[in-house]
Coordinates of C-alpha atoms and ligand atoms in Angstrom, one line a residue:
M6 CA 6.2 -25.7 -22.1
K7 CA 8.6 -24.9 -19.3
S8 CA 7.1 -23.5 -16.1
I9 CA 8.3 -20.1 -15.0
S10 CA 9.5 -20.1 -11.4
I11 CA 8.2 -17.7 -8.8
T12 CA 11.7 -16.2 -8.4
T13 CA 11.8 -15.3 -12.1
I14 CA 8.4 -13.7 -11.9
L15 CA 9.5 -11.7 -8.8
I16 CA 12.7 -10.6 -10.6
L17 CA 10.7 -9.5 -13.6
F18 CA 8.2 -7.7 -11.4
V19 CA 11.0 -5.8 -9.6
K20 CA 12.7 -4.9 -12.9
I21 CA 9.4 -3.6 -14.3
L22 CA 8.8 -1.7 -11.1
F23 CA 12.3 -0.1 -11.2
S24 CA 12.2 0.7 -14.8
Q25 CA 9.1 2.8 -14.2
T26 CA 10.7 4.5 -11.2
S27 CA 11.6 8.1 -11.7
S28 CA 15.4 8.3 -11.6
V29 CA 18.3 10.4 -12.7
L30 CA 22.0 9.5 -13.0
V31 CA 24.4 12.4 -12.8
E32 CA 28.0 11.7 -14.0
T33 CA 30.3 14.2 -12.3
E34 CA 32.7 14.3 -15.3
N35 CA 29.8 15.8 -17.2
F36 CA 29.2 18.7 -14.7
D37 CA 28.6 22.0 -16.5
E38 CA 31.5 23.7 -14.5
K39 CA 34.3 21.6 -13.2
G40 CA 35.6 24.4 -10.9
G41 CA 39.0 23.2 -9.6
W42 CA 38.1 19.5 -10.1
V43 CA 39.7 17.5 -12.9
V44 CA 38.4 14.7 -15.0
D45 CA 40.3 11.5 -14.4
Q46 CA 39.6 8.6 -16.9
Q47 CA 42.7 6.6 -16.2
F48 CA 41.1 3.8 -14.2
T49 CA 37.9 3.2 -16.2
S50 CA 38.9 -0.4 -17.0
S51 CA 39.1 -1.2 -13.3
M52 CA 36.5 1.0 -11.6
G53 CA 34.0 1.6 -14.4
S54 CA 34.0 5.3 -15.3
P55 CA 35.9 8.6 -15.5
Y56 CA 35.4 10.6 -12.3
L57 CA 36.1 14.1 -10.9
L58 CA 39.2 14.4 -8.7
A59 CA 39.9 17.3 -6.3
H60 CA 43.5 17.7 -7.2
G61 CA 44.4 20.7 -5.1
M62 CA 47.9 19.8 -3.8
G63 CA 46.5 20.3 -0.2
E64 CA 44.4 23.4 -0.9
P65 CA 40.6 22.8 -1.3
V66 CA 39.6 23.4 -5.0
E67 CA 36.7 25.4 -6.3
N68 CA 33.3 23.8 -6.3
A69 CA 32.2 21.8 -9.4
I70 CA 28.7 22.9 -10.3
T71 CA 25.9 21.6 -12.5
T72 CA 22.1 21.9 -12.9
V73 CA 20.1 18.8 -13.5
D74 CA 16.6 18.3 -14.9
F75 CA 14.3 15.8 -13.3
P76 CA 11.5 14.0 -15.0
E77 CA 9.1 14.9 -12.1
S78 CA 9.0 16.7 -8.8
G79 CA 8.9 14.8 -5.5
R80 CA 11.2 13.2 -3.1
Y81 CA 14.2 11.2 -4.3
W82 CA 16.7 9.0 -2.5
F83 CA 20.2 9.5 -3.6
W84 CA 23.4 7.5 -3.8
V85 CA 27.0 8.8 -4.2
R86 CA 29.7 6.7 -5.7
T87 CA 33.0 7.6 -4.1
K88 CA 35.9 6.2 -2.1
D89 CA 38.4 6.8 0.7
W90 CA 41.7 6.5 -1.2
V91 CA 43.7 5.7 2.0
P92 CA 41.4 3.2 3.6
T93 CA 44.2 1.8 5.7
H94 CA 44.3 5.0 7.8
P95 CA 41.8 6.5 10.3
E96 CA 42.5 9.9 8.9
T97 CA 40.7 10.4 5.6
P98 CA 42.5 12.7 3.1
G99 CA 39.9 13.4 0.4
T100 CA 36.6 14.4 2.0
F101 CA 34.0 16.5 0.3
K102 CA 30.4 17.7 0.7
I103 CA 27.5 18.0 -1.6
I104 CA 25.5 21.2 -1.9
F105 CA 21.9 20.9 -3.3
D106 CA 20.3 24.2 -4.3
N107 CA 22.8 26.2 -2.2
K108 CA 22.2 24.1 0.9
E109 CA 25.0 21.9 2.2
Y110 CA 23.9 18.3 2.8
P111 CA 25.3 17.2 6.3
E112 CA 26.9 14.0 5.2
T113 CA 30.7 13.8 4.5
Y114 CA 31.8 11.9 1.5
G115 CA 35.0 10.1 0.5
V116 CA 35.1 8.1 3.7
N117 CA 34.1 4.6 2.5
E118 CA 36.5 1.9 1.6
D119 CA 36.8 1.1 -2.1
W120 CA 34.5 2.4 -4.8
Q121 CA 31.0 2.1 -3.5
W122 CA 27.5 3.6 -3.9
I123 CA 26.7 5.3 -0.6
R124 CA 23.0 5.7 0.0
S125 CA 22.7 9.1 1.7
G126 CA 19.2 10.2 2.2
R127 CA 16.4 12.0 0.5
I128 CA 16.0 15.3 -1.2
K129 CA 13.0 17.2 -2.5
I130 CA 12.7 18.3 -6.1
G131 CA 10.3 21.2 -6.4
R132 CA 8.0 22.2 -9.1
S133 CA 10.8 23.6 -11.3
K134 CA 12.0 20.0 -11.6
T135 CA 15.6 21.2 -11.5
L136 CA 18.4 20.8 -9.0
K137 CA 21.6 22.7 -8.7
I138 CA 24.4 20.4 -7.4
E139 CA 27.8 21.4 -6.2
L140 CA 30.7 19.3 -5.1
K141 CA 32.6 21.0 -2.3
D142 CA 36.1 19.8 -1.7
E143 CA 37.2 20.0 1.9
T144 CA 40.9 19.2 1.7
G145 CA 42.5 19.6 -1.7
F146 CA 43.9 16.1 -1.1
E147 CA 42.5 14.1 -4.1
G148 CA 38.9 13.6 -3.0
R149 CA 36.9 11.9 -5.7
C150 CA 33.4 11.4 -6.9
D151 CA 32.2 9.3 -9.8
A152 CA 28.5 9.8 -9.9
I153 CA 25.3 10.7 -8.0
Y154 CA 22.2 8.6 -8.6
F155 CA 18.7 9.8 -7.7
S156 CA 15.7 7.5 -7.5
K157 CA 12.2 7.7 -6.0
N158 CA 12.6 4.1 -4.9
K159 CA 14.5 3.5 -1.7
N160 CA 15.6 0.1 -2.8
D161 CA 16.7 1.0 -6.3
F162 CA 20.4 0.3 -5.5
P163 CA 22.8 0.9 -8.5
P164 CA 24.6 -2.3 -9.6
V165 CA 28.0 -3.1 -8.2
D166 CA 29.3 -5.6 -10.8
L167 CA 31.3 -3.6 -13.4
E168 CA 29.8 -5.1 -16.5
E169 CA 26.3 -4.7 -15.1
M170 CA 27.1 -1.2 -14.1
T171 CA 28.3 -0.2 -17.6
A172 CA 25.0 -1.4 -19.1
W173 CA 23.0 0.3 -16.4
R174 CA 24.9 3.6 -16.9
K175 CA 24.2 3.5 -20.7
E176 CA 20.5 2.9 -20.0
K177 CA 20.2 5.5 -17.3
L178 CA 22.1 8.2 -19.4
G179 CA 20.0 7.3 -22.4
I180 CA 23.2 6.7 -24.5
P181 CA 22.2 5.9 -28.1
P182 CA 24.0 3.2 -30.1
P183 CA 27.5 4.4 -31.3
E184 CA 27.4 7.1 -34.0
L185 CA 29.4 6.1 -37.0
Q186 CA 32.2 8.6 -37.9
D187 CA 33.3 9.7 -41.3
E188 CA 35.3 7.3 -43.3
F189 CA 39.0 7.2 -42.4
D190 CA 41.8 5.3 -44.1
L191 CA 43.6 4.9 -40.8
V192 CA 42.4 5.0 -37.2
V193 CA 45.2 5.7 -34.6
I194 CA 44.2 5.0 -31.0
G195 CA 46.5 6.7 -28.5
G196 CA 47.7 10.3 -28.8
G197 CA 51.1 9.9 -27.2
L198 CA 54.1 10.7 -29.4
A199 CA 54.0 7.3 -31.1
G200 CA 50.3 7.9 -32.1
C201 CA 51.1 11.5 -33.2
G202 CA 54.0 10.3 -35.3
A203 CA 51.9 7.7 -37.0
A204 CA 49.1 10.2 -37.7
V205 CA 51.4 12.9 -39.1
A206 CA 53.4 10.5 -41.3
A207 CA 50.2 9.0 -42.8
A208 CA 48.4 12.3 -43.2
R209 CA 51.4 14.0 -44.9
Q210 CA 51.5 11.2 -47.5
G211 CA 47.9 11.7 -48.3
I212 CA 45.6 9.4 -46.3
K213 CA 42.7 10.4 -44.0
V214 CA 43.5 9.7 -40.3
A215 CA 41.5 9.7 -37.1
L216 CA 43.6 10.2 -34.0
I217 CA 41.8 9.2 -30.8
N218 CA 43.1 10.1 -27.4
D219 CA 41.5 9.8 -24.0
R220 CA 43.0 13.0 -22.6
P221 CA 42.2 16.6 -23.6
V222 CA 45.7 17.1 -24.9
L223 CA 48.0 15.1 -27.2
G224 CA 51.5 14.0 -26.2
G225 CA 51.0 11.2 -23.7
N226 CA 54.0 11.1 -21.4
A227 CA 55.4 14.2 -23.2
S228 CA 52.2 16.2 -22.6
K229 CA 52.0 19.0 -20.1
E230 CA 49.9 16.7 -17.9
I231 CA 52.8 14.2 -17.4
R232 CA 55.9 16.3 -18.5
V233 CA 58.6 13.8 -19.5
H234 CA 61.1 15.2 -22.0
T235 CA 62.0 13.2 -25.1
L236 CA 65.1 11.2 -25.7
G237 CA 66.6 9.0 -28.3
L238 CA 67.6 9.2 -32.0
K239 CA 65.5 11.5 -34.1
V240 CA 66.2 9.9 -37.6
Y241 CA 63.1 11.4 -39.2
N242 CA 62.0 15.0 -39.5
I243 CA 58.6 14.4 -37.8
V244 CA 60.5 13.2 -34.7
E245 CA 62.4 16.4 -34.6
E246 CA 59.1 18.4 -35.0
L247 CA 57.3 16.6 -32.2
G248 CA 60.2 16.2 -29.8
T249 CA 60.7 18.4 -26.8
E250 CA 63.6 20.4 -25.3
H251 CA 65.8 18.7 -22.7
Y252 CA 64.2 20.4 -19.7
P253 CA 64.2 18.5 -16.4
N254 CA 61.3 16.0 -16.2
G255 CA 58.3 17.7 -14.6
D256 CA 59.3 21.1 -15.8
S257 CA 56.9 23.7 -17.1
G258 CA 58.8 23.8 -20.3
A259 CA 56.4 20.9 -21.2
I260 CA 53.6 23.4 -21.5
A261 CA 55.1 25.1 -24.6
A262 CA 56.3 21.8 -25.9
N263 CA 52.7 20.5 -25.7
D264 CA 51.5 23.5 -27.8
T265 CA 54.0 22.6 -30.4
I266 CA 52.8 19.0 -30.5
E267 CA 49.2 20.2 -30.9
M268 CA 50.2 22.6 -33.6
V269 CA 52.1 20.1 -35.6
V270 CA 49.3 17.5 -35.5
R271 CA 46.4 19.9 -35.9
G272 CA 48.2 21.6 -38.8
E273 CA 47.6 18.5 -40.9
E274 CA 44.3 18.8 -42.7
N275 CA 44.1 15.0 -43.2
I276 CA 44.0 14.4 -39.4
T277 CA 40.9 14.7 -37.3
V278 CA 41.7 14.7 -33.6
F279 CA 39.3 13.2 -31.2
P280 CA 40.3 14.4 -27.7
N281 CA 38.7 13.1 -24.5
T282 CA 37.7 10.0 -26.4
R283 CA 38.4 6.6 -25.0
A284 CA 38.4 3.4 -27.0
F285 CA 36.6 0.6 -25.1
T286 CA 36.1 -2.3 -27.5
V287 CA 36.7 -3.6 -31.0
H288 CA 34.6 -5.4 -33.6
K289 CA 36.1 -8.1 -35.8
K290 CA 35.5 -10.2 -38.8
D291 CA 37.7 -13.1 -39.3
N292 CA 41.2 -11.9 -38.5
K293 CA 40.5 -8.3 -39.0
I294 CA 39.3 -5.4 -36.9
T295 CA 36.3 -3.8 -38.6
A296 CA 35.6 -1.1 -36.0
V297 CA 36.7 0.4 -32.8
D298 CA 34.1 1.8 -30.4
C299 CA 34.9 4.8 -28.2
F300 CA 33.1 7.0 -25.7
H301 CA 33.5 10.6 -24.8
T302 CA 35.1 10.8 -21.4
H303 CA 32.7 13.6 -20.2
T304 CA 29.4 12.8 -21.9
H305 CA 29.7 9.0 -22.3
K306 CA 28.4 9.5 -25.8
E307 CA 29.6 6.6 -28.0
I308 CA 31.2 6.8 -31.5
R309 CA 32.3 4.1 -33.8
F310 CA 35.3 4.2 -36.2
E311 CA 35.3 1.8 -39.1
A312 CA 38.5 1.6 -41.2
P313 CA 40.7 -0.8 -43.1
L314 CA 43.7 -0.2 -40.9
F315 CA 44.2 0.5 -37.2
V316 CA 47.2 1.5 -35.1
D317 CA 47.4 0.6 -31.4
A318 CA 49.4 3.4 -29.8
T319 CA 47.7 3.2 -26.4
G320 CA 50.8 2.1 -24.6
D321 CA 48.7 -0.5 -22.9
G322 CA 48.0 -2.5 -26.0
W323 CA 44.3 -2.3 -25.5
I324 CA 43.3 -2.7 -29.2
G325 CA 45.4 -5.8 -29.7
Y326 CA 44.1 -7.2 -26.4
W327 CA 40.5 -6.7 -27.2
A328 CA 41.0 -8.1 -30.7
G329 CA 42.4 -11.3 -29.2
A330 CA 46.0 -10.8 -30.4
E331 CA 48.7 -12.5 -28.5
V332 CA 50.1 -10.0 -25.9
R333 CA 52.9 -10.3 -23.4
M334 CA 53.3 -8.6 -20.0
G335 CA 56.1 -9.1 -17.5
R336 CA 59.5 -10.6 -17.8
E337 CA 60.5 -13.6 -20.0
A338 CA 62.6 -16.4 -18.6
R339 CA 66.3 -16.1 -19.5
D340 CA 66.3 -19.2 -21.8
E341 CA 63.2 -18.2 -23.8
F342 CA 65.2 -15.7 -25.9
N343 CA 68.6 -16.4 -24.5
E344 CA 68.7 -13.0 -22.7
S345 CA 71.4 -12.6 -20.1
M346 CA 69.5 -9.7 -18.5
A347 CA 66.3 -11.7 -18.0
P348 CA 65.5 -13.6 -14.8
E349 CA 65.9 -17.4 -14.7
Q350 CA 62.1 -17.8 -14.3
P351 CA 59.5 -15.7 -16.0
D352 CA 57.4 -13.4 -13.7
N353 CA 55.0 -10.5 -13.9
M354 CA 57.4 -7.7 -13.0
T355 CA 57.3 -4.6 -15.3
M356 CA 58.8 -1.2 -15.0
G357 CA 56.7 1.0 -12.8
N358 CA 54.6 4.2 -13.0
T359 CA 55.6 7.7 -11.9
I360 CA 53.9 10.9 -10.8
L361 CA 56.2 13.8 -11.5
W362 CA 56.1 16.9 -9.4
N363 CA 58.1 20.0 -8.4
S364 CA 58.2 23.0 -6.1
V365 CA 59.2 26.6 -6.3
E366 CA 60.9 29.1 -4.1
V367 CA 58.5 32.0 -3.4
E368 CA 59.3 35.3 -1.9
G369 CA 58.4 35.2 1.7
E370 CA 58.9 36.5 5.1
T371 CA 62.3 36.0 6.8
P372 CA 62.3 35.4 10.5
R373 CA 62.9 38.7 12.3
K374 CA 64.8 37.0 15.1
F375 CA 66.8 33.9 14.8
E376 CA 64.6 31.9 17.2
E377 CA 61.3 33.1 15.6
K378 CA 59.6 30.6 13.4
P379 CA 58.3 32.0 10.0
R380 CA 54.6 31.5 9.5
T381 CA 55.4 29.7 6.2
L382 CA 57.2 27.0 8.0
G383 CA 55.5 23.6 8.4
W384 CA 52.7 22.2 6.4
K385 CA 49.4 20.4 6.9
E386 CA 49.6 17.2 9.0
V387 CA 49.3 14.3 6.5
L388 CA 49.4 11.4 8.9
W389 CA 47.8 9.2 6.2
A390 CA 50.9 9.8 4.0
M391 CA 53.7 9.3 6.5
D392 CA 54.0 5.5 6.5
V393 CA 54.8 5.7 2.7
A394 CA 57.1 8.8 2.7
K395 CA 58.7 8.0 6.1
D396 CA 61.5 10.6 6.6
Y397 CA 62.2 11.1 2.9
K398 CA 62.9 14.7 1.9
A399 CA 63.2 16.0 -1.7
K400 CA 62.4 19.2 -3.4
R401 CA 61.2 17.8 -6.7
G402 CA 60.2 14.4 -8.2
E403 CA 62.5 12.6 -10.5
W404 CA 62.2 9.6 -12.8
F405 CA 63.2 7.3 -10.0
W406 CA 60.0 8.0 -8.0
E407 CA 58.6 4.9 -9.4
Y408 CA 56.1 2.3 -8.0
G409 CA 54.0 -0.6 -9.1
M410 CA 56.7 -2.8 -10.6
L411 CA 55.4 -5.8 -8.7
M412 CA 51.8 -4.9 -9.3
N413 CA 49.7 -4.8 -12.5
T414 CA 50.4 -1.4 -14.1
I415 CA 47.0 -1.5 -15.9
Y416 CA 44.5 -2.8 -13.4
D417 CA 46.3 -1.6 -10.2
A418 CA 47.0 1.8 -11.7
E419 CA 44.8 3.7 -9.3
E420 CA 46.4 2.2 -6.3
I421 CA 49.8 2.8 -7.7
R422 CA 49.0 6.5 -8.5
D423 CA 47.6 7.0 -5.0
H424 CA 50.7 5.4 -3.4
M425 CA 52.8 8.0 -5.2
F426 CA 50.5 10.8 -3.9
R427 CA 51.1 9.6 -0.4
A428 CA 54.9 9.6 -1.0
I429 CA 54.8 13.1 -2.4
Y430 CA 52.6 14.7 0.3
G431 CA 54.4 12.9 3.1
N432 CA 57.7 14.0 1.6
W433 CA 56.5 17.5 1.4
Y434 CA 55.5 17.5 5.0
N435 CA 59.1 16.5 5.9
V436 CA 60.6 19.2 3.6
K437 CA 58.5 21.9 5.2
Q438 CA 59.7 21.1 8.7
D439 CA 63.1 22.5 7.7
P440 CA 63.6 26.3 8.2
E441 CA 65.7 26.4 5.1
N442 CA 62.6 25.4 3.1
A443 CA 60.3 28.0 4.6
N444 CA 59.8 29.7 1.3
L445 CA 59.4 26.6 -0.8
K446 CA 56.0 26.0 -2.2
L447 CA 54.5 23.0 -4.1
K448 CA 54.2 24.2 -7.7
W449 CA 52.8 21.3 -9.7
I450 CA 52.0 17.6 -9.1
A451 CA 50.8 15.4 -12.0
Y452 CA 47.7 13.4 -11.5
V453 CA 48.1 11.5 -14.7
A454 CA 50.7 8.8 -14.2
G455 CA 53.6 8.4 -16.5
K456 CA 53.7 4.7 -17.6
R457 CA 56.7 2.8 -18.8
E458 CA 55.6 -0.7 -19.5
S459 CA 52.5 -2.9 -19.6
R460 CA 51.2 -5.1 -22.4
R461 CA 53.3 -5.7 -25.5
I462 CA 51.6 -7.0 -28.6
V463 CA 53.4 -9.9 -30.4
G464 CA 54.3 -9.2 -34.0
D465 CA 55.9 -11.3 -36.7
Y466 CA 59.2 -10.5 -34.9
I467 CA 60.0 -10.0 -31.2
L468 CA 62.8 -7.6 -30.5
K469 CA 65.1 -9.1 -27.9
E470 CA 68.4 -8.4 -26.1
S471 CA 70.7 -9.9 -28.8
D472 CA 69.1 -7.8 -31.5
I473 CA 70.1 -4.7 -29.6
V474 CA 73.5 -5.9 -28.4
N475 CA 74.6 -7.6 -31.6
H476 CA 72.9 -5.0 -33.9
P477 CA 72.3 -7.2 -37.0
D478 CA 71.6 -5.2 -40.2
F479 CA 67.9 -6.0 -40.6
E480 CA 66.7 -5.4 -44.2
D481 CA 63.5 -3.9 -42.7
G482 CA 65.3 -2.1 -39.8
F483 CA 63.6 1.2 -40.3
V484 CA 63.7 2.3 -36.6
E485 CA 67.2 3.0 -35.2
E486 CA 68.5 3.7 -31.7
V487 CA 71.7 4.0 -29.9
R488 CA 70.4 4.6 -26.3
E489 CA 71.4 2.2 -23.5
I490 CA 69.3 -0.7 -22.4
D491 CA 67.8 0.9 -19.3
I492 CA 65.8 -1.4 -17.1
H493 CA 64.4 -0.4 -13.7
Y494 CA 64.1 -2.3 -10.5
P495 CA 62.7 -1.5 -7.1
K496 CA 65.4 0.2 -5.0
G497 CA 64.6 -1.9 -1.9
G498 CA 65.2 -0.5 1.6
K499 CA 62.7 1.6 3.4
Y500 CA 61.3 3.7 0.6
D501 CA 59.2 1.5 -1.6
F502 CA 58.4 4.3 -4.1
L503 CA 62.0 4.6 -5.4
S504 CA 63.7 2.6 -8.2
Y505 CA 67.1 2.3 -9.7
A506 CA 68.1 1.8 -13.3
D507 CA 70.5 -0.7 -14.7
F508 CA 72.2 0.7 -17.8
T509 CA 73.9 -1.4 -20.5
R510 CA 75.7 0.6 -23.2
I511 CA 75.2 -0.6 -26.7
E512 CA 76.0 0.5 -30.3
R513 CA 73.6 1.8 -32.9
Y514 CA 71.0 -0.9 -33.8
K515 CA 67.9 -1.3 -35.9
I516 CA 64.4 -2.5 -35.1
P517 CA 62.7 -4.5 -37.8
Y518 CA 59.4 -3.3 -39.2
R519 CA 58.0 -6.8 -38.4
C520 CA 57.8 -5.7 -34.7
F521 CA 55.2 -3.1 -35.6
Y522 CA 52.2 -5.2 -36.8
S523 CA 50.4 -8.0 -35.0
K524 CA 51.1 -11.5 -36.0
D525 CA 47.4 -12.4 -35.3
I526 CA 45.3 -9.5 -36.5
D527 CA 45.7 -8.8 -40.2
N528 CA 45.1 -5.0 -40.1
L529 CA 46.6 -4.0 -36.8
F530 CA 49.8 -2.0 -36.4
M531 CA 51.4 -1.1 -33.1
A532 CA 53.6 1.8 -32.3
G533 CA 55.1 2.9 -29.0
R534 CA 55.8 1.0 -25.9
C535 CA 53.2 -1.7 -26.8
F536 CA 55.3 -2.8 -29.8
S537 CA 56.6 -6.4 -30.2
A538 CA 59.5 -6.8 -27.8
T539 CA 60.6 -8.8 -24.8
H540 CA 60.8 -7.0 -21.4
V541 CA 64.6 -6.6 -22.0
G542 CA 64.1 -5.6 -25.6
L543 CA 61.8 -2.8 -24.5
G544 CA 64.5 -1.4 -22.2
S545 CA 66.2 0.8 -24.8
P546 CA 63.6 1.8 -27.5
R547 CA 60.9 2.8 -25.0
V548 CA 62.0 6.5 -25.1
M549 CA 59.9 8.9 -27.1
H550 CA 62.1 9.7 -30.1
T551 CA 62.2 6.0 -30.8
T552 CA 58.5 5.5 -30.2
T553 CA 57.8 8.5 -32.6
Q554 CA 60.1 6.8 -35.2
M555 CA 57.9 3.7 -34.8
G556 CA 54.9 6.0 -35.5
V557 CA 56.5 7.4 -38.6
V558 CA 57.2 3.9 -39.9
V559 CA 53.7 2.5 -39.3
G560 CA 52.1 5.7 -40.7
T561 CA 54.1 5.3 -43.8
A562 CA 53.3 1.5 -44.0
A563 CA 49.6 2.4 -43.7
V564 CA 50.0 4.6 -46.8
V565 CA 51.7 1.8 -48.7
C566 CA 48.9 -0.6 -47.6
T567 CA 46.2 1.9 -48.8
E568 CA 47.8 2.6 -52.1
N569 CA 48.5 -1.1 -52.9
D570 CA 45.5 -2.6 -51.2
C571 CA 47.6 -4.8 -49.1
S572 CA 48.1 -5.8 -45.5
P573 CA 50.8 -4.7 -43.0
R574 CA 52.5 -8.1 -43.5
D575 CA 52.4 -7.8 -47.3
V576 CA 54.4 -4.6 -46.9
Y577 CA 57.3 -6.6 -45.4
H578 CA 57.1 -9.3 -48.1
S579 CA 56.5 -7.1 -51.2
Y580 CA 57.0 -3.4 -50.6
L581 CA 60.2 -2.9 -48.6
S582 CA 61.9 -0.8 -51.2
E583 CA 58.9 1.5 -51.5
M584 CA 58.9 1.8 -47.7
K585 CA 62.6 2.7 -47.8
S586 CA 62.3 5.3 -50.5
R587 CA 59.4 7.0 -48.7
L588 CA 61.2 7.0 -45.3
D589 CA 64.5 8.2 -46.9
K590 CA 62.7 11.4 -47.9
M591 CA 61.9 12.1 -44.3
R592 CA 65.4 11.3 -42.9
I593 CA 67.3 14.1 -41.4
E594 CA 71.1 14.6 -41.4
E595 CA 73.1 12.3 -39.3
K596 CA 74.6 15.1 -37.2
T597 CA 71.2 16.4 -36.2
Q598 CA 69.8 13.0 -35.1
M599 CA 71.2 13.2 -31.6
H600 CA 70.3 15.9 -29.1
Ligands
FAD13 C1 58.9 9.1 -15.3 C2 59.2 8.7 -16.7 C3 60.4 9.1 -17.2 C4 60.8 8.8 -18.5 N1 61.9 9.3 -19.0 C5 62.0 9.4 -20.3 C6 62.8 10.3 -20.9 O1 63.6 11.1 -20.3 N2 62.8 10.5 -22.3 C7 61.9 9.7 -23.1 O2 61.9 9.8 -24.3 N3 61.2 8.7 -22.5 C8 61.1 8.6 -21.2 N4 60.2 7.7 -20.6 C9 59.6 6.7 -21.4 C10 58.5 7.2 -22.3 O3 57.9 8.3 -21.8 C11 57.4 6.1 -22.6 O4 57.9 4.9 -22.9 C12 56.5 6.7 -23.7 O5 55.5 7.4 -23.1 C13 56.1 5.9 -24.7 O6 55.2 6.6 -25.6 P1 53.9 6.1 -26.2 O7 53.4 7.0 -27.2 O8 54.1 4.6 -26.5 O9 52.9 6.0 -24.9 P2 52.2 7.2 -24.1 O10 53.0 8.4 -24.0 O11 51.8 6.6 -22.8 O12 50.9 7.5 -24.9 C14 49.7 6.7 -24.9 C15 48.5 7.5 -25.1 O13 47.4 6.7 -25.4 C16 46.3 7.2 -24.6 N5 45.4 6.0 -24.4 C17 45.6 4.9 -23.6 N6 44.6 4.1 -23.7 C18 43.6 4.7 -24.5 C19 42.4 4.3 -24.9 N7 41.8 3.1 -24.6 N8 41.7 5.1 -25.8 C20 42.3 6.3 -26.2 N9 43.5 6.7 -25.8 C21 44.2 5.9 -24.9 C22 47.0 7.7 -23.3 O14 46.2 8.6 -22.6 C23 48.2 8.4 -23.9 O15 47.9 9.7 -24.3 C24 59.9 7.9 -19.2 C25 58.7 7.4 -18.7 C26 58.4 7.8 -17.4 C27 57.1 7.3 -16.8

């Protein structure tokens, strides 16, 4: 028999000791009242959890409040997981305090570099065994708090390693194994317009669909949280129903448009929508996905979706990636697909992320005498933002406020988003120094980034430059577009948060159905910007009428698969005429396909 080392015995002893320690983990995203704080789940894959963000555009937001039950009274040490989001600067933008049972704890949070558990001190839990906790934002400048951990043991440090921390969270929160959902014929992950298009097309043709989205609202980039208007050819009636007006990007017209999207999708009785639900892994048997596991972004409760067919409409190609499908990210070399717009050597560059924002003219005081300064002139000093914004001055954000092209738009997404915040706040400081802008006020700033490009899942066919430029008449060309190839590059010069677009006009072309199912995973479709294309190939069809068309096509193919008990690939080989006749019924008149 092997002898057990003293270290192993010690580790076991410490583990047993800590498992018996009274402790409570409080996830801020599950607070009873969020006040003015918002739940931000965007960076779960890189920092481990959704968190609460004080998104106040420079005005402190209302306290988030919750009441927590403790297993026993007594004194507890506590740790707060937070970060200073501009660690390179001595001035800290997003500070906050914690109030326990109406008494403010003296420590200031949000001042530590990177996400860390900060051990603060001790608090007493009385005989009621409850504690009221409030997060008090001090600045309105994007302070953030992930969780608060209480333990009677001073050395019960929470784990730092992400994988370990995930397992630890589950244990501390008492999360049971995933609850199996009702049976669905099709599970669509990602509630952007591609996912919505897939769900509606499938549901209308009679199959049961689960639509999973990690935000509270549907629409993805077209939602009221991001506010991009839709472009491209409509072709199918569902695209027309889900598309938006052509308001300026970032406009509040997106609020009504989002209501329409919700109404169209939720009006389908065959669709069950799962908002605030984030997929985090898949289960597989042979070459098929058998289930997708998700968690609720507030409660962390897990649910499992088993189904014969799945659609990856996450934009980031998460489902394909977890299932081990071949994915691409970055730019192909010119000679790989003979693309004149590709670089000579392959690299990791993608198009970047954007935070849209705008301002509004408010009625205000006018200076009584010429030399008198109105009180509404000037703004808070945001020294931590100025080295990004420099002297830039604009009254609203535009598509070309774009950053992260040379970073990883998935794993560096928090840094990219925060860089845009600095550009916006620093720019606003500059704008407000100008007497002409005395009555301008920040109206809205997104905190959910609009993404353009990340992973692309490889299908049986990869759409490339020549398919768009030479527009061959693919027999399975069910998605059509006429929009330019539009590829973005960093603008260069002193403002690193700006981009420019390189447009190449083209004629109407078709995208083959074979770009919409994985070549490796037998029951996985993809729709939206993670479909099978090269970097250049994505340049035209990444707009949302086109991605909704992709949804309509895969939703329809899922119906064909269900009715004929076949795979997405079989649809190409054996059921193209059935696909065509189904899709033809949804086609709208040629003259209404354009805006
Ligand atoms: C600033 C900007 C301007 C643009 N301009 C235009 C324009 O004028 N017109 C136009 O049509 N297009 C425009 N585009 C491009 C277009 O918006 C995107 O290509 C488009 O969003 C693609 O749609 P999608 O459905 O594939 O992805 P998305 O809209 O990104 O939707 C993906 C959805 O999946 C969810 N999700 C992601 N991961 C998970 C997960 N693990 N579990 C559950 N849900 C998940 C996301 O929260 C999101 O709701 C622009 C993009 C940007 C950023």
